[in-house]
Coordinates of C-alpha atoms in Angstrom, one line a residue:
X11 CA 94.1 73.9 91.2
X12 CA 94.5 77.4 91.8
X13 CA 93.5 79.6 88.7
X14 CA 95.4 83.0 87.8
X15 CA 92.3 85.2 87.7
X16 CA 93.0 88.9 86.3
X17 CA 90.6 91.4 87.6
X18 CA 90.7 94.4 85.1
X19 CA 88.7 97.4 86.7
X20 CA 87.7 100.5 84.7
X21 CA 90.1 103.5 85.1
X22 CA 88.3 106.4 86.7
X23 CA 89.0 109.6 85.0
X24 CA 91.3 112.0 87.2
X25 CA 89.0 115.1 86.9
X26 CA 87.3 115.1 90.4
X27 CA 86.3 112.9 93.2
X28 CA 84.1 109.8 92.8
X29 CA 80.8 109.6 93.5
X30 CA 78.5 106.5 94.2
X31 CA 77.1 106.2 90.8
X32 CA 80.8 105.5 89.7
X33 CA 82.0 103.0 92.1
X34 CA 78.5 101.1 91.8
X35 CA 79.8 100.2 88.3
X36 CA 83.6 99.7 88.4
X37 CA 84.7 99.7 91.9
X38 CA 82.5 97.7 94.6
X39 CA 81.5 94.6 92.1
X40 CA 85.1 94.1 91.3
X41 CA 86.3 94.0 94.8
X42 CA 83.5 91.6 95.9
X43 CA 84.5 89.3 92.9
X44 CA 88.3 89.7 93.6
X45 CA 87.8 88.9 97.4
X46 CA 85.6 85.9 96.6
X47 CA 88.3 84.5 94.3
X48 CA 91.2 85.0 96.8
X49 CA 89.0 83.2 99.3
X50 CA 88.5 80.4 96.7
X51 CA 92.4 79.9 96.7
X52 CA 92.9 81.7 93.0
X53 CA 95.6 83.9 92.1
X54 CA 94.0 87.2 91.8
X55 CA 95.8 90.2 90.2
X56 CA 93.4 93.2 90.6
X57 CA 94.7 96.2 88.6
X58 CA 93.6 99.5 87.6
X59 CA 94.6 103.4 88.1
X60 CA 93.4 106.6 87.1
X61 CA 92.9 107.7 83.6
X62 CA 94.7 111.0 83.2
X63 CA 95.3 112.2 79.8
X64 CA 93.3 114.0 77.0
X65 CA 91.7 117.3 76.8
X66 CA 89.2 117.1 79.6
X67 CA 92.1 117.2 82.1
X68 CA 93.4 120.2 80.5
X69 CA 90.1 122.0 80.6
X70 CA 89.8 121.3 84.4
X71 CA 93.3 122.3 84.9
X72 CA 92.7 125.9 83.3
X73 CA 89.6 126.1 85.2
X74 CA 91.6 125.7 88.5
X75 CA 94.9 127.5 87.6
X76 CA 96.9 124.6 87.5
X77 CA 99.1 122.5 84.9
X78 CA 97.6 119.4 83.6
X79 CA 100.2 117.1 85.7
X80 CA 99.3 119.3 89.0
X81 CA 95.2 118.7 88.2
X82 CA 95.8 115.0 87.9
X83 CA 98.3 114.8 90.7
X84 CA 95.5 116.6 92.9
X85 CA 92.5 114.1 91.7
X86 CA 94.6 111.1 91.7
X87 CA 95.1 111.5 95.4
X88 CA 91.6 112.1 96.0
X89 CA 90.2 109.1 94.0
X90 CA 92.9 106.7 95.7
X91 CA 91.8 107.8 99.0
X92 CA 88.2 107.3 98.0
X93 CA 88.8 103.7 97.0
X94 CA 91.2 102.9 99.9
X95 CA 88.3 104.0 102.2
X96 CA 86.0 101.7 100.4
X97 CA 88.4 98.6 101.1
X98 CA 89.0 98.2 97.2
X99 CA 91.6 95.4 97.3
X100 CA 93.7 96.4 94.4
X101 CA 97.0 94.8 94.2
X102 CA 98.1 98.0 92.2
X103 CA 96.0 100.9 91.4
X104 CA 98.3 103.5 89.4
X105 CA 98.0 106.0 87.0
X106 CA 98.6 106.8 82.9
X107 CA 100.8 109.3 83.6
X108 CA 103.7 106.9 84.5
X109 CA 107.0 106.3 82.7
X110 CA 106.1 102.4 82.6
X111 CA 102.6 103.3 81.0
X112 CA 104.1 105.3 78.4
X113 CA 106.8 102.6 77.6
X114 CA 104.1 99.8 77.2
X115 CA 101.8 101.9 75.3
X116 CA 104.6 102.6 72.6
X117 CA 105.4 99.2 72.5
X118 CA 101.8 98.0 71.8
X119 CA 101.4 100.6 69.2
X120 CA 104.5 99.7 67.4
X121 CA 103.5 95.9 67.1
X122 CA 100.2 97.1 65.7
X123 CA 102.1 99.3 63.2
X124 CA 104.3 96.6 62.1
X125 CA 101.6 94.1 61.7
X126 CA 99.8 96.6 59.5
X127 CA 96.9 97.7 61.6
X128 CA 97.7 101.5 61.9
X129 CA 96.8 103.7 58.8
X130 CA 97.4 107.5 58.5
X131 CA 94.6 109.7 57.3
X132 CA 94.0 113.2 56.6
X133 CA 90.8 113.9 58.6
X134 CA 88.7 116.7 59.8
X135 CA 89.2 117.8 63.3
X136 CA 87.2 119.8 65.7
X137 CA 89.0 123.2 67.1
X138 CA 87.5 125.6 69.6
X139 CA 87.5 128.9 67.8
X140 CA 88.2 130.7 71.3
X141 CA 91.1 128.7 72.2
X142 CA 92.4 126.9 69.1
X143 CA 92.7 123.5 71.1
X144 CA 91.6 120.5 69.5
X145 CA 87.9 119.4 71.0
X146 CA 87.7 115.5 71.6
X147 CA 84.8 114.2 70.0
X148 CA 82.9 113.4 73.2
X149 CA 82.9 117.1 74.2
X150 CA 80.9 117.7 71.1
X151 CA 77.3 117.4 71.0
X152 CA 74.4 117.4 68.4
X153 CA 71.9 115.6 66.3
X154 CA 72.7 112.1 65.3
X155 CA 72.7 111.9 61.7
X156 CA 71.5 108.1 61.8
X157 CA 68.7 108.2 64.2
X158 CA 68.1 111.8 64.9
X159 CA 68.6 111.6 68.6
X160 CA 69.3 115.3 70.0
X161 CA 72.3 114.7 72.1
X162 CA 74.4 112.6 70.5
X163 CA 78.3 112.9 71.2
X164 CA 80.8 113.3 68.6
X165 CA 82.2 109.8 69.3
X166 CA 78.9 107.7 69.9
X167 CA 75.2 108.2 69.9
X168 CA 74.1 106.6 73.2
X169 CA 70.5 106.2 71.7
X170 CA 71.2 103.9 68.9
X171 CA 74.8 102.8 69.8
X172 CA 76.3 103.7 66.6
X173 CA 80.1 105.1 66.3
X174 CA 80.0 108.6 65.0
X175 CA 82.5 111.3 63.6
X176 CA 81.8 114.7 65.2
X177 CA 81.9 116.3 61.7
X178 CA 78.9 114.2 60.8
X179 CA 76.7 115.6 63.6
X180 CA 73.8 118.1 62.6
X181 CA 74.2 121.4 64.6
X182 CA 77.3 120.4 66.5
X183 CA 78.4 122.6 69.7
X184 CA 81.1 122.5 72.1
X185 CA 79.9 121.0 75.4
X186 CA 82.6 123.0 77.3
X187 CA 81.4 126.5 76.2
X188 CA 78.4 126.0 73.7
X189 CA 80.5 127.7 70.7
X190 CA 80.1 125.9 67.3
X191 CA 83.6 124.4 66.7
X192 CA 85.5 124.6 63.6
X193 CA 86.6 121.7 61.7
X194 CA 89.9 121.7 60.0
X195 CA 92.0 119.1 58.2
X196 CA 94.6 117.3 60.0
X197 CA 96.6 114.2 59.7
X198 CA 96.1 111.6 62.4
X199 CA 96.7 107.7 62.9
X200 CA 93.7 105.3 62.7
X201 CA 93.4 101.9 64.2
X202 CA 92.3 99.7 61.1
X203 CA 89.1 98.3 62.7
X204 CA 87.9 96.7 59.6
X205 CA 91.0 94.6 59.2
X206 CA 89.6 92.8 62.4
X207 CA 86.0 92.1 61.2
X208 CA 86.4 88.6 60.6
X209 CA 88.6 87.5 63.5
X210 CA 86.7 89.8 66.1
X211 CA 83.3 88.6 64.9
X212 CA 84.4 85.2 65.5
X213 CA 85.7 85.9 68.9
X214 CA 82.8 87.8 69.9
X215 CA 80.4 84.7 68.7
X216 CA 82.1 82.5 71.2
X217 CA 80.9 85.0 74.0
X218 CA 77.8 83.3 74.8
X219 CA 77.8 83.6 78.5
X220 CA 78.3 87.2 79.0
X221 CA 75.6 89.3 80.8
X222 CA 72.7 89.8 78.6
X223 CA 72.9 93.8 78.5
X224 CA 76.6 93.0 77.1
X225 CA 75.8 90.3 74.5
X226 CA 72.6 92.5 73.4
X227 CA 75.1 95.4 72.8
X228 CA 78.0 93.5 71.3
X229 CA 75.9 91.8 68.6
X230 CA 76.0 94.8 66.4
X231 CA 79.6 95.6 67.3
X232 CA 81.0 94.2 64.1
X233 CA 78.5 95.3 61.6
X234 CA 79.7 98.8 61.1
X235 CA 83.6 98.5 61.7
X236 CA 85.2 101.8 60.6
X237 CA 89.0 102.9 61.2
X238 CA 89.0 104.9 64.6
X239 CA 91.5 107.6 65.3
X240 CA 94.2 106.6 67.8
X241 CA 96.0 110.1 67.9
X242 CA 95.0 113.8 68.8
X243 CA 96.2 117.1 68.3
X244 CA 97.2 118.1 71.8
X245 CA 100.2 118.3 74.1
X246 CA 99.1 116.4 77.1
X247 CA 99.3 112.7 76.6
X248 CA 101.7 109.7 75.6
X249 CA 103.8 110.7 72.6
X250 CA 103.9 109.0 69.2
X251 CA 107.2 106.6 68.8
X252 CA 107.4 107.3 64.9
X253 CA 109.7 109.2 62.9
X254 CA 107.7 112.3 61.5
X255 CA 105.6 112.2 64.7
X256 CA 107.7 111.8 67.8
X257 CA 108.9 115.3 67.8
X258 CA 105.5 116.9 67.0
X259 CA 104.5 119.2 70.0
X260 CA 100.9 119.0 69.4
X261 CA 100.6 115.1 68.4
X262 CA 99.7 112.5 71.4
X263 CA 97.8 109.3 71.4
X264 CA 94.1 109.6 71.9
X265 CA 93.3 109.1 75.5
X266 CA 90.9 106.1 75.0
X267 CA 93.9 104.4 73.2
X268 CA 96.4 104.4 75.9
X269 CA 93.9 104.1 78.9
X270 CA 92.5 100.6 77.7
X271 CA 96.2 99.7 77.5
X272 CA 96.6 100.5 81.1
X273 CA 95.1 97.0 82.1
X274 CA 98.2 95.5 80.8
X275 CA 100.7 98.2 81.7
X276 CA 99.5 98.1 85.4
X277 CA 100.1 94.3 85.5
X278 CA 103.6 95.0 84.2
X279 CA 104.2 97.7 86.5
X280 CA 102.9 95.4 89.5
X281 CA 105.3 92.8 88.4
X282 CA 108.2 95.0 88.2
X283 CA 107.5 96.3 91.7
X284 CA 107.1 93.0 93.0
X285 CA 110.7 92.1 92.3
X286 CA 109.5 89.6 89.8
X287 CA 109.5 91.5 86.4
X288 CA 108.1 88.6 84.3
X289 CA 105.5 87.8 86.8
X290 CA 102.6 89.6 84.6
X291 CA 103.0 86.7 82.3
X292 CA 101.0 84.3 84.5
X293 CA 97.9 86.4 83.7
X294 CA 98.7 87.7 80.3
X295 CA 100.5 84.8 78.3
X296 CA 98.8 81.8 80.2
X297 CA 95.9 80.1 78.2
X298 CA 94.8 78.8 81.7
X299 CA 94.3 82.3 83.0
X300 CA 90.9 83.8 83.3
X301 CA 90.4 87.6 82.8
X302 CA 87.2 89.6 84.1
X303 CA 86.7 93.3 83.2
X304 CA 84.6 95.5 85.3
X305 CA 82.9 98.8 84.2
X306 CA 79.7 100.8 83.8
X307 CA 77.7 100.2 80.3
X308 CA 78.9 103.3 78.6
X309 CA 82.3 101.6 78.3
X310 CA 81.1 98.2 76.7
X311 CA 82.6 99.3 73.2
X312 CA 86.0 99.6 74.4
X313 CA 86.3 96.6 76.0
X314 CA 84.4 94.2 73.9
X315 CA 85.7 95.5 70.7
X316 CA 88.5 98.2 70.6
X317 CA 90.6 96.6 73.3
X318 CA 90.1 92.9 71.9
X319 CA 91.1 94.5 68.6
X320 CA 94.4 95.9 70.2
X321 CA 95.3 92.7 71.6
X322 CA 94.8 90.6 68.6
X323 CA 96.7 93.2 66.4
X324 CA 99.6 93.2 68.8
X325 CA 99.4 89.3 68.8
X326 CA 99.2 89.3 65.0
X327 CA 95.9 87.5 64.8
X328 CA 93.9 90.2 63.1
X329 CA 92.4 89.4 59.4
X330 CA 95.7 90.0 57.8
X331 CA 97.7 88.1 60.5
X332 CA 101.3 89.5 61.5
X333 CA 103.9 88.6 64.2
X334 CA 103.3 88.5 67.8
X335 CA 104.6 91.6 69.5
X336 CA 107.2 92.1 72.1
X337 CA 104.8 90.8 74.8
X338 CA 104.1 87.4 73.3
X339 CA 100.5 86.4 72.8
X340 CA 98.3 88.3 75.2
X341 CA 95.3 86.9 76.7
X342 CA 91.9 88.4 75.5
X343 CA 89.1 89.2 78.1
X344 CA 87.1 86.1 79.4
X345 CA 84.1 88.1 80.4
X346 CA 82.9 91.7 80.5
X347 CA 81.2 92.4 83.7
X348 CA 79.2 95.6 82.8
X349 CA 76.7 97.2 85.1
X350 CA 74.0 99.5 84.4
X351 CA 73.7 103.1 85.9
X352 CA 72.8 103.9 89.6
X353 CA 70.2 106.8 89.4
X354 CA 68.9 108.9 91.9
X355 CA 65.1 109.9 91.9
X356 CA 65.1 108.8 88.3
X357 CA 68.1 110.9 87.4
X358 CA 71.6 110.1 86.5
X359 CA 74.3 111.3 88.9
X360 CA 75.8 114.6 87.4
X361 CA 78.5 116.6 89.1
X362 CA 77.7 119.7 86.9
X363 CA 74.2 119.6 87.9
X364 CA 74.6 118.8 91.5
X365 CA 72.8 115.5 91.6
X366 CA 75.7 113.7 93.2
X367 CA 76.6 112.0 96.4
X368 CA 80.4 111.8 96.7
X369 CA 82.1 108.6 97.9
X370 CA 83.9 110.5 100.8
X371 CA 80.9 112.2 102.2
X372 CA 79.0 109.1 102.1
X373 CA 81.9 107.0 104.1
X374 CA 82.4 109.9 106.6
X375 CA 78.9 109.6 107.6
X376 CA 77.8 105.8 107.2
X377 CA 81.1 103.9 106.6
X378 CA 82.1 101.7 103.8
X379 CA 80.1 98.4 104.4
X380 CA 76.8 100.0 104.4
X381 CA 77.4 101.2 100.7
X382 CA 79.2 98.3 99.7
X383 CA 76.1 96.0 100.7
X384 CA 73.6 98.4 99.3
X385 CA 75.4 98.1 95.9
X386 CA 75.8 94.4 96.3
X387 CA 72.2 93.5 97.0
X388 CA 70.2 96.4 95.4
X389 CA 72.7 98.0 92.5
X390 CA 72.5 98.3 89.0
X391 CA 73.6 94.9 88.1
X392 CA 71.5 94.2 84.9
X393 CA 69.3 97.3 84.7
X394 CA 69.1 101.0 85.8
X395 CA 68.4 101.2 89.5
X396 CA 67.4 104.0 91.7
X397 CA 69.2 105.0 94.7
X398 CA 66.9 106.3 97.2
X399 CA 67.5 107.1 101.1
X400 CA 64.3 105.2 101.9
X401 CA 65.7 102.2 100.4
X402 CA 69.3 102.6 101.8
X403 CA 67.9 103.2 105.5
X404 CA 65.6 100.2 105.0
X405 CA 68.5 97.9 103.9
X406 CA 70.7 99.0 106.8
X407 CA 68.1 99.0 109.5
X408 CA 66.1 95.9 108.8
X409 CA 69.1 93.6 107.0
X410 CA 72.5 94.7 108.4
X411 CA 71.4 96.0 112.0
X412 CA 68.2 93.9 112.9
X413 CA 69.1 90.7 111.0
X414 CA 72.9 90.3 110.7
X415 CA 73.9 92.5 113.4
X416 CA 71.5 91.2 115.9
X417 CA 72.3 87.6 115.2
X418 CA 76.0 88.0 115.9
X419 CA 75.1 90.0 119.0
X420 CA 72.5 87.7 120.4
X421 CA 74.9 84.6 119.9
X422 CA 78.2 85.9 121.3
X423 CA 76.7 87.8 124.0
X424 CA 74.6 84.5 125.2
X425 CA 77.9 82.3 125.0
X426 CA 80.0 84.9 126.5
X427 CA 77.7 85.4 129.5
X428 CA 77.1 81.7 130.4
X429 CA 80.4 79.8 129.1
X430 CA 82.9 82.5 128.5
X431 CA 83.9 81.1 125.5
X432 CA 82.6 78.7 122.5
X433 CA 80.6 75.8 124.1
X434 CA 80.9 72.2 123.8
X435 CA 77.8 70.9 121.8
X436 CA 75.9 68.0 123.6
X437 CA 73.4 65.6 121.7
X438 CA 72.7 67.8 118.6
X439 CA 69.2 67.4 117.6
X440 CA 67.8 67.5 113.9
X441 CA 67.1 71.3 114.0
X442 CA 70.8 72.0 115.0
X443 CA 72.1 69.6 112.0
X444 CA 69.4 71.2 109.6
X445 CA 70.7 74.8 110.2
X446 CA 74.5 73.9 110.0
X447 CA 73.7 71.9 106.8
X448 CA 72.0 74.7 105.3
X449 CA 75.1 77.0 106.0
X450 CA 77.4 74.7 104.6
X451 CA 75.4 74.1 101.5
X452 CA 75.4 78.0 100.9
X453 CA 79.0 78.2 100.0
X454 CA 78.4 76.1 96.9
X455 CA 75.2 78.4 96.0
X456 CA 76.6 81.6 96.8
X457 CA 80.1 80.8 95.3
X458 CA 78.5 79.9 92.1
X459 CA 76.6 83.1 91.9
X460 CA 80.0 85.1 93.0
X461 CA 81.8 83.1 90.2
X462 CA 79.3 84.5 87.6
X463 CA 79.2 88.0 89.3
X464 CA 75.6 87.6 90.3
X465 CA 75.9 89.7 93.2
X466 CA 72.4 90.4 94.1
X467 CA 71.6 86.4 94.2
X468 CA 74.9 85.7 96.2
X469 CA 74.2 88.5 98.9
X470 CA 70.5 87.5 99.2
X471 CA 71.5 83.6 99.4
X472 CA 73.9 84.6 102.5
X473 CA 71.4 86.9 104.2
X474 CA 69.1 83.7 103.7
X475 CA 71.2 81.8 106.0
X476 CA 71.2 84.7 108.5
X477 CA 67.4 84.7 108.7
X478 CA 67.5 81.0 109.1
X479 CA 69.7 81.4 112.0
X480 CA 67.6 84.1 113.7
X481 CA 64.5 81.9 113.4
X482 CA 66.5 79.0 114.8
X483 CA 67.4 81.2 118.1
X484 CA 63.9 82.3 118.4
X485 CA 62.6 78.7 118.3
X486 CA 64.9 77.3 120.6
X487 CA 64.9 80.1 123.2
X488 CA 68.3 79.6 124.7
X489 CA 67.8 82.2 127.0
X490 CA 65.1 79.9 128.7
X491 CA 67.2 76.8 128.9
X492 CA 69.1 78.0 132.3
X493 CA 67.9 74.6 133.9
X494 CA 69.1 72.4 130.9
X495 CA 72.9 73.8 130.3
X496 CA 73.5 70.9 128.0
X497 CA 70.8 71.9 125.6
X498 CA 71.6 75.5 125.9
X499 CA 75.3 74.8 125.2
X500 CA 74.3 72.8 121.9
X501 CA 72.1 75.8 120.7
X502 CA 74.7 78.3 121.4
X503 CA 77.3 76.2 119.7
X504 CA 75.3 75.9 116.6
X505 CA 74.4 79.4 116.7
X506 CA 78.0 80.3 116.7
X507 CA 78.9 78.0 114.0
X508 CA 76.4 79.5 111.7
X509 CA 77.6 83.1 112.6
X510 CA 80.9 82.0 111.7
X511 CA 79.9 80.5 108.3
X512 CA 77.6 83.5 107.3
X513 CA 80.5 85.8 108.3
X514 CA 82.4 84.1 105.7
X515 CA 79.6 84.1 103.2
X516 CA 79.5 88.1 103.6
X517 CA 83.1 88.7 103.8
X518 CA 83.7 89.6 100.1
X519 CA 80.5 92.1 100.6
X520 CA 81.3 93.3 104.1
X521 CA 85.2 93.1 104.7
X522 CA 85.6 95.6 107.5
X523 CA 82.7 94.2 109.4
X524 CA 83.8 90.8 108.9
X525 CA 86.9 91.6 110.6
X526 CA 85.0 92.7 113.7
X527 CA 83.0 89.4 113.7
X528 CA 86.1 87.3 113.3
X529 CA 87.5 88.9 116.5
X530 CA 84.2 89.0 118.3
X531 CA 84.3 85.1 117.8
X532 CA 87.8 85.0 119.3
X533 CA 89.8 85.2 116.3
X534 CA 93.0 87.2 116.0
X535 CA 95.2 88.5 113.1
X536 CA 93.9 89.6 109.6
X537 CA 90.6 88.0 108.4
X538 CA 90.0 90.2 105.5
X539 CA 92.9 92.6 104.2
X540 CA 92.5 96.2 103.3
X541 CA 94.8 98.0 100.9
X542 CA 97.2 100.5 101.6
X543 CA 97.7 104.0 100.1
X544 CA 101.4 104.8 99.9
X545 CA 103.6 107.3 97.7
X546 CA 106.3 106.0 95.6
X547 CA 109.1 106.8 93.4
X548 CA 108.2 106.4 89.6
X549 CA 109.9 103.6 88.1
X550 CA 111.0 105.4 85.1
X551 CA 110.8 109.1 85.7
X552 CA 113.4 111.0 87.8
X553 CA 111.9 113.1 90.6
X554 CA 108.3 111.9 89.9
X555 CA 106.3 110.3 92.8
X556 CA 103.0 108.6 92.6
X557 CA 100.2 107.7 94.8
X558 CA 99.4 103.8 94.7
X559 CA 97.1 101.5 96.4
X560 CA 98.3 98.0 97.1
X561 CA 98.3 95.4 99.7
X562 CA 99.4 92.1 100.9
X563 CA 96.6 89.8 100.8
X564 CA 98.3 86.6 101.4
X565 CA 98.3 86.8 105.1
X566 CA 94.6 87.1 105.4
X567 CA 92.5 84.1 106.9
X568 CA 89.3 84.2 105.1
X569 CA 88.9 80.9 103.1
X570 CA 85.7 79.9 101.0
X571 CA 84.6 77.1 103.3
X572 CA 83.1 76.1 106.5
X573 CA 85.5 75.8 109.5
X574 CA 84.5 74.3 112.7
X575 CA 84.6 76.7 115.5
X576 CA 87.2 76.1 118.3
X577 CA 85.5 74.7 121.5
X578 CA 86.6 76.6 124.5
X579 CA 87.8 79.7 122.5
X580 CA 87.4 82.7 124.6
X581 CA 84.6 85.2 123.7
X582 CA 84.6 88.8 124.6
X583 CA 81.1 90.8 124.8
X584 CA 80.5 92.3 121.3
X585 CA 80.1 95.8 120.2
X586 CA 77.2 96.5 117.8
X587 CA 78.3 95.9 114.1
X588 CA 75.8 98.5 112.5
X589 CA 74.0 101.3 114.1
X590 CA 70.3 101.9 113.2
X591 CA 70.0 105.1 111.1
X592 CA 67.6 107.8 112.0
X593 CA 64.3 107.0 110.1
X594 CA 64.0 110.6 109.1
X595 CA 66.8 110.1 106.6
X596 CA 64.5 108.0 104.5
X597 CA 62.7 111.1 103.6
X598 CA 65.5 113.4 102.7
X599 CA 69.0 112.1 103.4
X600 CA 71.5 113.9 105.4
X601 CA 71.7 117.7 105.2
X602 CA 74.6 117.6 102.8
X603 CA 72.9 115.2 100.3
X604 CA 71.3 116.6 97.2
X605 CA 67.7 116.5 96.9
X606 CA 66.2 115.8 93.2
X607 CA 62.9 115.3 91.6
X608 CA 62.3 112.6 88.9
X609 CA 63.5 113.9 85.5
X610 CA 65.9 116.1 86.7
X611 CA 69.8 116.2 85.8
X612 CA 71.8 113.8 83.5
X613 CA 75.4 113.1 83.2
X614 CA 77.7 109.9 83.4
X615 CA 77.0 107.4 86.1

């Protein structure tokens, strides 16, 4: 039976193009998962967009002489193009500056407020002495008052994991210009997190099958639940729909608050654009639906604690109850799929320090599938992983070119040369049947790994089939069977069948080359659909247009099963799937790539 599967992908911040560290956490893993789920027959809704509000966008805009909206417009288009180039099959990739997102955010907030989960507080806020602008907590750095870590942010200490208030930091400074911030009294609205201690704790205690890195982090989340601010003193963001607040020119929702609501608002926008405005309910009001959230490890708090609390509050299911909000009972996350960091020479990718490989540069030189494969088979799935050019070149040359590409080329070329099409098997031997059985069995094994987002294990198992097929061809030597055409045809038919099966197994990782293999095997039409980037009118804001990623994935032919190849189907001589890379790249990478040494650089991965 088909299951509604929500793939909720972390929202990249619209302050610059993406680097490969970013997409190793939220991008490629979510797409591999979604493509598999579609192939398995499930109803997938994959949504995300650019996170565009908050002070960082204002700071970036000022640097470049633009308004915040202009800066967001510029970088949203860049990011959408990067993700399109990677082949990330979003049903909708949108943005947080839409009218739809503002309306949904305000409705969620009003439900929380009505149920008593929002409280006003007079607090101390950080202000830049030179600009008078509020500094977000994450832009203040100092010494953690709990563990003494030098380099804690004003919202959280990455060393001990505790939530912090910027005013509590010792020796706080602005990460923007190094000045010491002024702390002034201001009134804000807070999410009453302590009012979710019992219900959130019970819910988290049932999440026993999450990745170990997520489980280990979440165990401590309910031990120190404090009210968390959801408003900020700034003029760029979603307005607050309360009397006494809505007309305040310098009061907006905190960027983290409206960003997590984006998963739901994007689903609503997708439904509205599809012509079926209530279609989002299949994923959000359906107890049989499954929801998976993909992100880097620095976002676990927001998805395992904050977002579930907002959902519980809207549903009226916090510790002191309430009534369900306007969207009914919304479904809580079923799994948090958090990746660790992809590093380079032992350092985190950092745009500011030049330790960065941008996605668009990588795609221009190496194409999408090489990066997708590297992240799948060697990415930071459960621990920080170092990207090296040596490892990348090795994976491409020995696994993609020598193993997979060579198998496709040998099998199709020999069948084309000797038969012109797929030959008919004659009296298959035990070796033939064993190889085909191994390939068929891999669908269960690889599928089970992909179901649990175990991408390394899935890719390795698929490549094990490829290696077995290469060994089979080397053992059977069909090029020497000219005087035994019946045996040669059986061998080539077996090889082509396993190429077809292996191509299906690898499609979630290699959708672009999978289309080429499909065509090399005589197939036509769309095997693995790709997303489209288009400019559309905002649904609610006149004279505004937005770049979106979307796609029609219903017409693609890829299905998660072994399908017998059609005897007699014409074959054309194939072109190489993957070009081997110059071994010299293993030493320093291409000319445009940074050269780093261990211990250099830091920043968000």
